[in-house]
Coordinates of C-alpha atoms and ligand atoms in Angstrom, one line a residue:
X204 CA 11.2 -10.3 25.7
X205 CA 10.9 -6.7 26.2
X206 CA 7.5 -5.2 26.3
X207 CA 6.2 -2.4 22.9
X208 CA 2.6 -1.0 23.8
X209 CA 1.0 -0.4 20.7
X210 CA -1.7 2.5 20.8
X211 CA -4.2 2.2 17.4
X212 CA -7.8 3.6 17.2
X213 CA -8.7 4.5 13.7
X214 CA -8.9 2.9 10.6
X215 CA -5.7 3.1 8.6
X216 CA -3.8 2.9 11.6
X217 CA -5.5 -1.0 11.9
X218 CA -3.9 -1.9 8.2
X219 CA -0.4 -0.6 9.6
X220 CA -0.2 -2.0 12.7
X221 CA -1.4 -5.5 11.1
X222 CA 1.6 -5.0 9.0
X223 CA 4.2 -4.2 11.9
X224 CA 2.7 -6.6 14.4
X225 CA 3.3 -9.9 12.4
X226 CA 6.9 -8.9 12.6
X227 CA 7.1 -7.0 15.7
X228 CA 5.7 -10.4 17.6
X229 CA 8.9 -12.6 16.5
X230 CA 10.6 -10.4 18.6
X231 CA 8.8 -8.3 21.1
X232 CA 6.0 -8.9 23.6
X233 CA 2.8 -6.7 22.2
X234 CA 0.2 -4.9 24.3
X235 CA -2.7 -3.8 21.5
X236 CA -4.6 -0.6 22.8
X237 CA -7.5 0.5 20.6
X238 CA -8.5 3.7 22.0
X239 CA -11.9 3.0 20.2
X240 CA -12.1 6.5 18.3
X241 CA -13.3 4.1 15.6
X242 CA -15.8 1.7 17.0
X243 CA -18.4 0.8 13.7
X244 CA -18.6 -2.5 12.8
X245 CA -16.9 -1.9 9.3
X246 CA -14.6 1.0 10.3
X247 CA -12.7 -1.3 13.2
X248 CA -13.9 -5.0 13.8
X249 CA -14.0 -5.7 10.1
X250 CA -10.4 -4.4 9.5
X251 CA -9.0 -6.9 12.6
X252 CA -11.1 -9.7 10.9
X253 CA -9.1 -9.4 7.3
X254 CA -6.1 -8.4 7.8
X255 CA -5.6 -11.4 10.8
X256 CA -4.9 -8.6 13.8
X257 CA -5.1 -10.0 17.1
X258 CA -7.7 -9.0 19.5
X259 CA -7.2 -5.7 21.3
X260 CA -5.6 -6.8 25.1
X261 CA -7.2 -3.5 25.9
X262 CA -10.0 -1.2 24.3
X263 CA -10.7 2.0 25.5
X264 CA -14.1 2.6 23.9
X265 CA -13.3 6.5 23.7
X266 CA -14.9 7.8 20.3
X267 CA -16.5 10.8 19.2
X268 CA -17.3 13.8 20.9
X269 CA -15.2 17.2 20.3
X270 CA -11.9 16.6 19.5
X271 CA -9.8 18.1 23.3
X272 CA -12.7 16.0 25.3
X273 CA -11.8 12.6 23.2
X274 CA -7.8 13.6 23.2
X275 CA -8.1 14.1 26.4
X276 CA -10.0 11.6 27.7
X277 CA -7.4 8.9 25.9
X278 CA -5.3 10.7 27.7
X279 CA -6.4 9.7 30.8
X280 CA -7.3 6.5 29.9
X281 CA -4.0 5.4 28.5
X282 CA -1.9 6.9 31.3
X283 CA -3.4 4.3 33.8
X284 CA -2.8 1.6 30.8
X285 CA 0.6 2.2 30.5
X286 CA 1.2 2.3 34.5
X287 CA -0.6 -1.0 34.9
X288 CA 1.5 -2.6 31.5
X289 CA 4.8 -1.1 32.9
X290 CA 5.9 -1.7 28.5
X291 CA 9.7 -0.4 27.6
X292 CA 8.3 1.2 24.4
X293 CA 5.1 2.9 23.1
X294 CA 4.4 2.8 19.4
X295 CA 2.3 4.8 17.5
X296 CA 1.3 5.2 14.1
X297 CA 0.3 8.2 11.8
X298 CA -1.6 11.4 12.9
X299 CA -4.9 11.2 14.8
X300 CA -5.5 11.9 18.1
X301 CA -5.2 8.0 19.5
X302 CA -1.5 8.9 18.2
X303 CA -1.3 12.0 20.2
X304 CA -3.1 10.9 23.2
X305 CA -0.7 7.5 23.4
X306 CA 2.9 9.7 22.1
X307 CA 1.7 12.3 25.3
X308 CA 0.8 9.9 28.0
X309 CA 4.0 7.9 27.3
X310 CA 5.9 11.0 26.9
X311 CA 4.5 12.0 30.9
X312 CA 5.5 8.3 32.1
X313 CA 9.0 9.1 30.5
X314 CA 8.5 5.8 28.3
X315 CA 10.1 6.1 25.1
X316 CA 8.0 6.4 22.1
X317 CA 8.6 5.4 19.0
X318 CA 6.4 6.8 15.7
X319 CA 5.3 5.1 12.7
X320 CA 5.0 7.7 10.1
X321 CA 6.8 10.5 11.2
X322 CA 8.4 13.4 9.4
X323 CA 5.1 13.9 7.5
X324 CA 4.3 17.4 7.1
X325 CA 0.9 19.3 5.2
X326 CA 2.1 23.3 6.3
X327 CA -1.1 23.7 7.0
X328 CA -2.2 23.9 10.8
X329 CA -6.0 24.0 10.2
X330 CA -5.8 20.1 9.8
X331 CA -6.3 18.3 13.3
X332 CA -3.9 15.8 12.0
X333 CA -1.2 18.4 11.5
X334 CA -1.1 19.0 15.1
X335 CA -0.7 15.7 16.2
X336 CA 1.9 15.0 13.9
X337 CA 3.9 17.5 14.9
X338 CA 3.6 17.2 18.5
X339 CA 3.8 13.1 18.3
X340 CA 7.1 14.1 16.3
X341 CA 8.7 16.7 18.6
X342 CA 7.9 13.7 21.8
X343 CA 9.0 10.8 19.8
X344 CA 12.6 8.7 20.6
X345 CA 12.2 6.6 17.7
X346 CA 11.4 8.7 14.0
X347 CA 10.5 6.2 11.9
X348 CA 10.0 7.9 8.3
X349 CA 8.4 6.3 5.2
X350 CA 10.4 8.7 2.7
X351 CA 13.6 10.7 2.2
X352 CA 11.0 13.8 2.2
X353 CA 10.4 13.1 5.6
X354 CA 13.7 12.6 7.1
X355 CA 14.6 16.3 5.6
X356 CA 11.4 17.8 7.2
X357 CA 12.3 16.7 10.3
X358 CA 15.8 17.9 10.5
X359 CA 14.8 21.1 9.1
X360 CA 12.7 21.2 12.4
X361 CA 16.0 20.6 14.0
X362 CA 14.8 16.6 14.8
X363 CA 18.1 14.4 13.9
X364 CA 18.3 12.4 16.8
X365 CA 16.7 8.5 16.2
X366 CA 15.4 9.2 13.1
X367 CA 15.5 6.8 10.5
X368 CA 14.2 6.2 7.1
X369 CA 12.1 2.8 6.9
X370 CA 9.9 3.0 3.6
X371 CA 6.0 3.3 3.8
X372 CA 4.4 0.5 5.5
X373 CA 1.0 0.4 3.7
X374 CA 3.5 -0.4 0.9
X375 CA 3.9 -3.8 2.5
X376 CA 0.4 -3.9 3.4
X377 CA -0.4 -3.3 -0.2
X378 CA 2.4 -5.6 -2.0
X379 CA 1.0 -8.3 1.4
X380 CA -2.8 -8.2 0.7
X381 CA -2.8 -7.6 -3.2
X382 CA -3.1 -11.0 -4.5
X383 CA -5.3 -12.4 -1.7
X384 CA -7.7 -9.4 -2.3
X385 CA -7.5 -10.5 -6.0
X386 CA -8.4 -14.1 -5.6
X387 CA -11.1 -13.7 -2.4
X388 CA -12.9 -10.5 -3.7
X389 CA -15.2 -11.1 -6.7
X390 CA -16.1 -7.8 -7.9
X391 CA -19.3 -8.5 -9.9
X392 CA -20.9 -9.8 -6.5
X393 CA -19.3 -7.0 -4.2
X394 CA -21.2 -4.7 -7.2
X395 CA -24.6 -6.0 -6.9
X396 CA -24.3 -6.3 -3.7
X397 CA -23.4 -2.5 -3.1
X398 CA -26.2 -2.3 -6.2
X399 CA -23.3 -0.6 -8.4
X400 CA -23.6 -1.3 -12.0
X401 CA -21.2 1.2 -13.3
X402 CA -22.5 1.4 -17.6
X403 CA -19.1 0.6 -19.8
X404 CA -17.7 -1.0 -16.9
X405 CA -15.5 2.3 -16.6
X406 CA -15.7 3.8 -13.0
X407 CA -13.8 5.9 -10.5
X408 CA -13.5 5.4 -6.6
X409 CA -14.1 7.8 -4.3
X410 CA -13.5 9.0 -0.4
X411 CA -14.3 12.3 1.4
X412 CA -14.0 13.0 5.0
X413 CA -11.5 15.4 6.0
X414 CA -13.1 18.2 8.0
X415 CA -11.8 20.9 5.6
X416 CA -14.5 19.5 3.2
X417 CA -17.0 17.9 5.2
X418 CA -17.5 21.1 7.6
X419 CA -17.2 24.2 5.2
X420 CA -20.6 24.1 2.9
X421 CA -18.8 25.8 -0.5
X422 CA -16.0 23.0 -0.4
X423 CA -19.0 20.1 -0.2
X424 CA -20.4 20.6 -2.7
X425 CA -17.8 21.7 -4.7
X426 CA -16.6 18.7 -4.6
X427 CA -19.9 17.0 -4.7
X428 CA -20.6 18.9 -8.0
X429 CA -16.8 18.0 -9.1
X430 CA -17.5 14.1 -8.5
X431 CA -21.0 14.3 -10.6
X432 CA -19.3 15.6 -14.0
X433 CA -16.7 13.2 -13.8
X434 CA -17.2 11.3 -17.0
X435 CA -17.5 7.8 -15.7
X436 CA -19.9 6.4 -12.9
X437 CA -18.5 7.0 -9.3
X438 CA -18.4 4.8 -6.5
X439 CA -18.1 6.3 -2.9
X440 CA -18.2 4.6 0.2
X441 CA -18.9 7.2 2.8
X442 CA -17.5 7.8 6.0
X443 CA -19.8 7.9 9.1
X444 CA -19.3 11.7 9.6
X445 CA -20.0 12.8 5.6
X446 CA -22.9 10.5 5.6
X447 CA -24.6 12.5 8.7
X448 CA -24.0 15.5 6.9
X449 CA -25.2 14.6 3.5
X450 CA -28.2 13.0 5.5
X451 CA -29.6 16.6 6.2
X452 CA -29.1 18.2 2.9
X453 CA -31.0 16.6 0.3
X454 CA -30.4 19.0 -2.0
X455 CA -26.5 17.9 -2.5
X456 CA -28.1 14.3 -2.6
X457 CA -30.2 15.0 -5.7
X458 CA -27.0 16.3 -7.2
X459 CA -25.9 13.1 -7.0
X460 CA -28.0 10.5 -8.1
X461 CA -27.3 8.6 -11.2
X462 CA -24.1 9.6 -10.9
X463 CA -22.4 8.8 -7.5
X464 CA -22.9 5.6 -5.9
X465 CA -22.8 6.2 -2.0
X466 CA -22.3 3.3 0.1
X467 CA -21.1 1.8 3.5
X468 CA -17.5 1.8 3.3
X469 CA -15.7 -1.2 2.3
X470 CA -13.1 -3.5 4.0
X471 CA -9.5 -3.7 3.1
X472 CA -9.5 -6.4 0.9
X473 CA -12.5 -5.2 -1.4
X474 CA -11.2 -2.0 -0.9
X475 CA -7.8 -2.9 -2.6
X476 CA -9.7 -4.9 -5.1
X477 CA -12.4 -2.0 -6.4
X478 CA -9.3 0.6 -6.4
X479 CA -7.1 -1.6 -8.2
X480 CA -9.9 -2.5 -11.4
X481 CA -11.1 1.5 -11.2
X482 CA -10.4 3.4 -13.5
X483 CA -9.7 6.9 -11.6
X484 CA -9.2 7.5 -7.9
X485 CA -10.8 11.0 -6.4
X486 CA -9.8 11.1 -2.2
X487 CA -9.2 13.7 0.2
X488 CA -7.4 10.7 1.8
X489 CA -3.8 10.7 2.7
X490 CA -3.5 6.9 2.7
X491 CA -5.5 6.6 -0.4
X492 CA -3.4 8.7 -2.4
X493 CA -0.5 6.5 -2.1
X494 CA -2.8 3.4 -2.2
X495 CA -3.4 4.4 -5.6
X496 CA 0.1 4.7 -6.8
X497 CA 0.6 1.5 -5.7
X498 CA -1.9 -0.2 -7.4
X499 CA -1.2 1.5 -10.6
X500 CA -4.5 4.0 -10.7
X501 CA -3.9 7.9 -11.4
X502 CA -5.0 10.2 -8.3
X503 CA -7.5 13.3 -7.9
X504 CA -6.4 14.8 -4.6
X505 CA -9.8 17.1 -3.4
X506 CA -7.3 19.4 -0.9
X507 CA -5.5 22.1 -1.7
X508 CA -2.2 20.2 -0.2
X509 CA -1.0 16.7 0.4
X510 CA 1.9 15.5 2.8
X511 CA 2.4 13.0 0.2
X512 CA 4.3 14.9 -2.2
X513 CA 6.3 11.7 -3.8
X514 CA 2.7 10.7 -5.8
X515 CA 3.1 13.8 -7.6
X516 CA 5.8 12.8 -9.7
X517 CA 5.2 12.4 -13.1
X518 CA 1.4 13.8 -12.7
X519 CA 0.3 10.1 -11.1
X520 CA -1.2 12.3 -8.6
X521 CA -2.7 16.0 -8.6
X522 CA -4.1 18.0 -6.4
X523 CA -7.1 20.5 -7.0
X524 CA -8.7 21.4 -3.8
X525 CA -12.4 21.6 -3.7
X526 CA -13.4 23.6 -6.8
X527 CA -15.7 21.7 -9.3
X528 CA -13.9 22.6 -12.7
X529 CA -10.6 21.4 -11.3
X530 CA -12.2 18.5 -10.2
X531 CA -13.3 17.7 -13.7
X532 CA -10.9 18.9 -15.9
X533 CA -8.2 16.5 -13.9
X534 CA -10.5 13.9 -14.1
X535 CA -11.1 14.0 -17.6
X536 CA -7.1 14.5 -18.3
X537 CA -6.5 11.5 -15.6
X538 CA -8.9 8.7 -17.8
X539 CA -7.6 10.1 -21.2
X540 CA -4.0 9.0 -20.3
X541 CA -4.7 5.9 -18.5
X542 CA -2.2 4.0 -15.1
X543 CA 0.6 6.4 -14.1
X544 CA 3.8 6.1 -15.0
X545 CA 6.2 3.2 -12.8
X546 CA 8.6 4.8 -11.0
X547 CA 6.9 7.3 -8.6
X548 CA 6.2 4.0 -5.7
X549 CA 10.2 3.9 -5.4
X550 CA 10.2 6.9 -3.0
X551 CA 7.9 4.3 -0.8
X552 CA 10.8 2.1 -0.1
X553 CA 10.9 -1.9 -1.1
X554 CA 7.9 -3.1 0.8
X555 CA 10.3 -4.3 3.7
X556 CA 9.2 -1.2 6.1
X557 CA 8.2 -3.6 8.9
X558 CA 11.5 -5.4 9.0
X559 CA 13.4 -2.0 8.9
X560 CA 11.2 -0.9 12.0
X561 CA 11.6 -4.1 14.1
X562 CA 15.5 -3.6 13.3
X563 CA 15.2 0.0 14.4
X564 CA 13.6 -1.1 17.4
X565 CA 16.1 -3.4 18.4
X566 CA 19.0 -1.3 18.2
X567 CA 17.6 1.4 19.9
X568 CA 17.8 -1.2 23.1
X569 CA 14.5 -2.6 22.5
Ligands
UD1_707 C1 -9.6 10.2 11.8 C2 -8.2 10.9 11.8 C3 -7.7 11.0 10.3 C4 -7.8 9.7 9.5 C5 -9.2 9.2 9.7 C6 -9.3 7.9 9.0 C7 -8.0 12.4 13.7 C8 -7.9 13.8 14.1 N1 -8.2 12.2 12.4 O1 -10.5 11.1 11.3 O2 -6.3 11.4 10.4 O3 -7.6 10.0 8.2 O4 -9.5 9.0 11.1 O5 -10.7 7.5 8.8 O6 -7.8 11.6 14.5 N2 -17.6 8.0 13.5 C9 -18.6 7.1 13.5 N3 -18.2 5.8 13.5 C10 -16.9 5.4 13.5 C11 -15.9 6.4 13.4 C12 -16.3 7.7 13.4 O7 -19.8 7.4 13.6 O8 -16.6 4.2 13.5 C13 -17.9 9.5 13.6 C14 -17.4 10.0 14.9 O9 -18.3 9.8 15.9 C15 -17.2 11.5 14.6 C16 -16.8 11.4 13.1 O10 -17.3 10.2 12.6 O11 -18.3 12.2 14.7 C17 -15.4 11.6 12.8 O12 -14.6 10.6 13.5 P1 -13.2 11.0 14.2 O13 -12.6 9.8 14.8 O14 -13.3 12.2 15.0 O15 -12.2 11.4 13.0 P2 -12.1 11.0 11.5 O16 -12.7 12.0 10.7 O17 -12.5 9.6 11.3

């Protein structure tokens, strides 16, 4: 069997490559690298434990620190990895900097990569993420694209060459995990436990973490201020970096209280399981946006742009940046006119992305 080095390291990319993996192993031999850009209990071990992912052959433990030190130090890192593996493909997934780090050391060792994700494009080059995508792209052998959107972005960069149209795998993940989350997760004792007792039993579920909020003081609490007028009790599960940041300003805290419910964040199966009963969805998450849509829960986007332009159809999702009237206006509008329209998740493909990518794989020589 030939040999696929798989490069993961942060948390979405651990629900993808779960997907891929159970049907990449019928076929190929699978070298799991976690770089370890993720390394809290429930941002990485917890994710490997649900969703059934095989233990890491190899784990890095590279995480935090600026981002060029941590690139670079995967860099390093996975270079001597892949010379001691000898695999015939590298696979990535997404847009952090595990994805760059892995697409660039492969790209040096002239072993071919192949990208999960790719053809996804924001515009906007302030976003670490943008980078890597674009880089990962312009490196990649194998372009493995969730939408139609993302096929045409990439030949309009002139990429045309082993690119290929697959469908979204978190669709799979989703349409995989749904019913399971359903029948495992009881919400009333995930609610007391978190100590959430939203009144009216109405609620919306929030994330923040991008940098573009988190770092720049007038966005926070923007949004902060956005998330405490909307009109129905909000549960967010915060991300280690927001948390350290909210830690030092009590003042957004007090904002807060009574209002948002901040907690650790959540698995994948409660996670599916709180988004799917809420009422309302407000992210600055790219994954979560189209979670959403799947699950049949309208979207508040809390950036000015999404690369995820499909969940827009039909108003399932909007975006309205960090400014607090925005916020609440949408948020209001979103509850008054209940589960988005169907229709908007066919742009995602049939759920079936894994297979498509295994085939891809496998007539690309691998
Ligand atoms: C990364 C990805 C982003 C993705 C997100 C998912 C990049 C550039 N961005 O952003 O695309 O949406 O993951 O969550 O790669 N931290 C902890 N414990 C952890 C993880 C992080 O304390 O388990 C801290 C880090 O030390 C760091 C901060 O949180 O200070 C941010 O983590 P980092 O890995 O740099 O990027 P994310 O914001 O998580």
């Amino acid at each position: 069997m030939k040999k696929i080095l798989t490069v993961v390291g942060a948390r979405p990319q651990f629900v993808k490559c779960a997907a891929v993996s159970r049907v990449l192993r019928q076929h190929f031999t699978e070298i799991l690298v976690h770089t370890g850009q993720h390394y809290d209990d429930a941002m990485s071990a917890l994710f490997f434990r649900q969703l059934d992912i095989p233990e890491a052959d190899v784990n890095l433990g590279i995480g935090g620190g600026p981002h060029g030190d941590m690139t670079g130090k995967m860099l390093g890192a996975l270079e001597r990895t892949m010379l001691e593996h000898r695999p015939d493909w590298v696979m990535v997934y997404g847009d952090t900097n595990s994805t760059l780090a892995g697409a660039l050391a492969a790209a040096k060792l002239d072993i071919p990569v192949a990208h999960v994700e790719a053809g996804l494009r924001s515009f906007n080059r302030k976003m670490p993420e943008e980078i890597n995508r674009v880089v990962t792209d312009h490196l990649a052998a194998l372009l493995l694209c969730p939408t139609r959107t993302a096929v045409e972005l990439l030949r309009q960069e002139g990429v045309t060459r082993g690119v290929h149209e697959v469908g979204d795998v978190m669709l799979d993940s989703v349409l995989h995990h749904a019913a399971r989350a359903r029948a495992t997760i009881d919400r009333g004792a995930l609610f007391a436990q978190l100590g959430f007792a939203p009144a009216g039993g109405r609620y919306a579920f929030a994330t923040l973490h991008r940098a573009e909020n988190t770092d720049d003081p007038a966005r926070l609490e923007g949004i902060l201020r956005g998330l405490a007028a909307c009109p129905v009790p909000v549960l967010l599960p915060l991300h280690p970096r927001t948390r350290k940041i909210l830690e030092a300003r009590a003042e957004l805290r007090a904002l807060l209280e009574g209002r948002v419910w901040i907690v650790e964040p959540i698995g994948y199966l409660e996670l599916l399981r709180v988004v799917g009963d809420a009422a309302l969805v407000l992210t600055d998450s790219g994954g979560l946006q189209k979670e959403a849509l799947f699950l049949g829960v309208r979207c508040v986007t809390l950036r000015d742009e999404t690369e995820w332009t499909e969940t827009l159809a039909g108003g399932a999702n909007v975006l309205v940046g960090a400014d607090t009237l925005a916020i609440t206006e949408a948020s209001a509008r979103a509850l008054e006119l209940g589960p988005p329209p169907e229709g908007a998740r066919s742009a995602f493909g049939d759920g079936d992305a894994a297979g498509k990518i295994v085939t891809a794989l496998r007539s690309a020589g691998g």
